mmCIF file of C-alpha atoms in Angstrom:
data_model
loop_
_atom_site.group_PDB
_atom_site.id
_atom_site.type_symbol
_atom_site.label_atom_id
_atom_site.label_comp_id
_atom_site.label_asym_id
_atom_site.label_seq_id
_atom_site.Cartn_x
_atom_site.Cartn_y
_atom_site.Cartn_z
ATOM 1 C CA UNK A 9 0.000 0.000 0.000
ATOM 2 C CA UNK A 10 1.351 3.568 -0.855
ATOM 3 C CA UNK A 11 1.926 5.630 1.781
ATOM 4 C CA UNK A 12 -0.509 9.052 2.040
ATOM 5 C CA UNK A 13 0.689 12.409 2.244
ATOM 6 C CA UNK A 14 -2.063 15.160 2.626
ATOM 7 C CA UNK A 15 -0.868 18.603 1.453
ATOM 8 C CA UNK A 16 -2.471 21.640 3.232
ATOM 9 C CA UNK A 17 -2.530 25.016 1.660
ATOM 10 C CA UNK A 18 -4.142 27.600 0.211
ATOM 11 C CA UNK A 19 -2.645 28.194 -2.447
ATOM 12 C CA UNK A 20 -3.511 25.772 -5.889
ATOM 13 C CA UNK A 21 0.180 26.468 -6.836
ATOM 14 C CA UNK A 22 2.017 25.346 -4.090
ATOM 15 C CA UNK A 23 -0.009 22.407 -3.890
ATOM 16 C CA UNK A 24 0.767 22.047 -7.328
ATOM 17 C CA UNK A 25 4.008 22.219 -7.169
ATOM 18 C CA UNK A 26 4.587 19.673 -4.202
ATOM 19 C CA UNK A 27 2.624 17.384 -6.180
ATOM 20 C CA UNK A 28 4.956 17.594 -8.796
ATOM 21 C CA UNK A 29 7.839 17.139 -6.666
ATOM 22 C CA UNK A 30 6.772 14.388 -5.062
ATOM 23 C CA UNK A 31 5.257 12.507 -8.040
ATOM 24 C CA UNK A 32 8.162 10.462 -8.744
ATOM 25 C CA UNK A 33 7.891 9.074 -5.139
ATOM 26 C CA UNK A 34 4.351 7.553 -6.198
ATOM 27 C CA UNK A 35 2.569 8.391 -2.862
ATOM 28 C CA UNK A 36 -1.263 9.064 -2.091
ATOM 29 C CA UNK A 37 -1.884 12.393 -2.307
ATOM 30 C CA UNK A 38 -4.827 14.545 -0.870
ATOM 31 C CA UNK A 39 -5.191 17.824 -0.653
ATOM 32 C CA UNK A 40 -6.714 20.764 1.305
ATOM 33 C CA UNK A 41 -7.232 24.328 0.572
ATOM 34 C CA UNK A 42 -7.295 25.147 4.342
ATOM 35 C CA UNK A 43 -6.364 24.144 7.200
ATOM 36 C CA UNK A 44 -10.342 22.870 8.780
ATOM 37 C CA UNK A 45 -10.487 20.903 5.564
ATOM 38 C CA UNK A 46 -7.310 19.294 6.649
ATOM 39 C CA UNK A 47 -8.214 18.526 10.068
ATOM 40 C CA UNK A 48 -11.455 16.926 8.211
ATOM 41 C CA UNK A 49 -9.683 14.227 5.843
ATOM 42 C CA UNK A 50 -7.441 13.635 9.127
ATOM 43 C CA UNK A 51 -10.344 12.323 10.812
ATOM 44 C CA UNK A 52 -11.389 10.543 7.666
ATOM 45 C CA UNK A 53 -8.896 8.749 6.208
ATOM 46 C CA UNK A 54 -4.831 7.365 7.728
ATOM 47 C CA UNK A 55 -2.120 9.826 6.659
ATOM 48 C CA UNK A 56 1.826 9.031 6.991
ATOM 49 C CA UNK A 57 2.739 12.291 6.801
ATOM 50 C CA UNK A 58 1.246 16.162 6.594
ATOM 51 C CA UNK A 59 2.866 19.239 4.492
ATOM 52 C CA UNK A 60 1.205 22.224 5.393
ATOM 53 C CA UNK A 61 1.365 25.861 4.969
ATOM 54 C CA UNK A 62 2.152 28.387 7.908
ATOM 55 C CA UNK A 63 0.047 30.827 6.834
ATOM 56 C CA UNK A 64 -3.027 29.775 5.654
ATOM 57 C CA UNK A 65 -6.632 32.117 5.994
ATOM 58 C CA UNK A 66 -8.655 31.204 9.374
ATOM 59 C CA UNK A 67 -6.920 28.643 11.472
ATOM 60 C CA UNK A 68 -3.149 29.174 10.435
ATOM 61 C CA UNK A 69 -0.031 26.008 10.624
ATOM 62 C CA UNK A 70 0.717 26.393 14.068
ATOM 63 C CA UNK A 71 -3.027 26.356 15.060
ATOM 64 C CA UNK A 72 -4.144 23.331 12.918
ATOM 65 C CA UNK A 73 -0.160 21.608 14.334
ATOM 66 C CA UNK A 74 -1.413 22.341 17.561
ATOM 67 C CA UNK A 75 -5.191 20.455 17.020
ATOM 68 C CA UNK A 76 -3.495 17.799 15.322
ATOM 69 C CA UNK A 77 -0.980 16.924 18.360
ATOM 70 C CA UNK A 78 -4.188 17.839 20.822
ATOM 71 C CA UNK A 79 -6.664 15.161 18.904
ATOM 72 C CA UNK A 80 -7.944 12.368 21.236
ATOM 73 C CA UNK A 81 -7.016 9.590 18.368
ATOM 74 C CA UNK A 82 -3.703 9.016 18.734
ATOM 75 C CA UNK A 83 -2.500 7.635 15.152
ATOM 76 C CA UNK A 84 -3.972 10.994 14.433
ATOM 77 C CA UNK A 85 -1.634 12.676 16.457
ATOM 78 C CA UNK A 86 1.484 11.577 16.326
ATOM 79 C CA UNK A 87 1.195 11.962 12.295
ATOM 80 C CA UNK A 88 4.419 13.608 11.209
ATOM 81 C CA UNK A 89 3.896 17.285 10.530
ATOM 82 C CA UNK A 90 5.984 19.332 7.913
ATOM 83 C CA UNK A 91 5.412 23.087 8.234
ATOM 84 C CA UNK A 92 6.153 25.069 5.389
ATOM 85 C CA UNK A 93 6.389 28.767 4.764
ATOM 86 C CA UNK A 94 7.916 31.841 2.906
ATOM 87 C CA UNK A 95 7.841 33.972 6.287
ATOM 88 C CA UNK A 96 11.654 35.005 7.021
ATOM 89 C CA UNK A 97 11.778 36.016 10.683
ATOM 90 C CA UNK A 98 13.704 34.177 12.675
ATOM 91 C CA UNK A 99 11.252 32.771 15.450
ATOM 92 C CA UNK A 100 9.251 31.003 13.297
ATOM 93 C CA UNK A 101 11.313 27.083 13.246
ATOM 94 C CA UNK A 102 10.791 27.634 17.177
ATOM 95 C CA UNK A 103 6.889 28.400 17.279
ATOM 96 C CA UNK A 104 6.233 25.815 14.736
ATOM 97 C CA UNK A 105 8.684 23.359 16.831
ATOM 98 C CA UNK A 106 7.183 24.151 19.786
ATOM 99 C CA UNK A 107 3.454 24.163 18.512
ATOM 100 C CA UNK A 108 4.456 20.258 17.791
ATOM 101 C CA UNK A 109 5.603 20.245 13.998
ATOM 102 C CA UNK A 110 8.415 17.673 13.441
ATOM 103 C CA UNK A 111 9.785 19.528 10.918
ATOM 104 C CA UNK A 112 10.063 22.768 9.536
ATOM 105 C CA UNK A 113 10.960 24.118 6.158
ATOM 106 C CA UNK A 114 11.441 27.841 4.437
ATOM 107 C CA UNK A 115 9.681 28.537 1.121
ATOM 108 C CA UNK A 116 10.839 28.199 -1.861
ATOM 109 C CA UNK A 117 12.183 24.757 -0.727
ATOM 110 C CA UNK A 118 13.915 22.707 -3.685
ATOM 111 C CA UNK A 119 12.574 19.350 -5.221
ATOM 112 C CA UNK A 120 15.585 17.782 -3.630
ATOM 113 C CA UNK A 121 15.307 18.658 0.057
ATOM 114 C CA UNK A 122 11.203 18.343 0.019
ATOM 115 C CA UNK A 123 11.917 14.617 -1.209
ATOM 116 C CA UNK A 124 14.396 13.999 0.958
ATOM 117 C CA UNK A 125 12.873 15.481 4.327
ATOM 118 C CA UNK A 126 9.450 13.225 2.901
ATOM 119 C CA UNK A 127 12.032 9.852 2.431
ATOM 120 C CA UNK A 128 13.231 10.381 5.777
ATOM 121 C CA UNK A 129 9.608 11.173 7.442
ATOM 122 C CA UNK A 130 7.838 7.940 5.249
ATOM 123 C CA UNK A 131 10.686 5.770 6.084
ATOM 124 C CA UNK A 132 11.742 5.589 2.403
ATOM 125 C CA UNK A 133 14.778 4.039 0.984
ATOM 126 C CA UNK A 134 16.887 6.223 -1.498
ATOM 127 C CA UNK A 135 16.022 4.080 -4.439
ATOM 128 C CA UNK A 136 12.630 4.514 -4.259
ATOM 129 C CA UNK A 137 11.117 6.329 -7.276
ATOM 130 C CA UNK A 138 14.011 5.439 -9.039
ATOM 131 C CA UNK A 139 13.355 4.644 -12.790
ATOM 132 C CA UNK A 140 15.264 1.204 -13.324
#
């Protein structure tokens, strides 16, 4: 079974984008424009891992991080969390840490460190998504 990934952000772009730089990993990916309809498929369906968006409209990453880690359904909270964002002030990796993300990574990130930060996360071997 593939392992799921849900991507949440508001923007179609970014979500795009992360698709396409994950595609070669061939994961199950879902997507949410925001961060309620994240916390929704959460409670729906298993996720490996979450990449979501800092700043997001309404509940923002290190609200919907800190829901996540305070959910009564515990695979549901101790899903790995990768908090994303473009913001450059310094205090941000320690809020997001704090709030409970396990990782956290500064927009724009590269194809290379987004797959490698997901291998790591999904337990992944190098040579997967490697064309023989």
């Amino acid at each position: 079974m593939k392992p799921t990934v849900l991507l949440v952000d508001d923007s179609d772009t970014i979500r795009h984008i992360i698709k396409l730089y994950l595609a070669k990993l061939k994961l199950e990916l879902l997507e949410a424009d925001r961060a309620e309809a994240g916390l929704r498929l959460l409670n729906e369906r298993p996720v490996d891992l979450v990449i979501a968006d800092f700043n997001m409209p309404g509940m923002n990453g290190l609200e919907f991080v800190r829901r996540v880690r305070a959910t009564a359904r515990p695979e549901v909270g101790r899903v790995p969390i990768l908090l994303c964002t473009g913001g450059k002030a310094p205090e941000l990796e320690r809020r997001a840490l704090e709030a409970g993300a396990s990782e956290f990574v500064r927009k724009p990130v590269s194809s290379a460190t987004l797959t490698a930060v997901v291998r790591r996360h999904l337990g992944l071997s190098e040579d997967v998504g490697l064309v023989a």
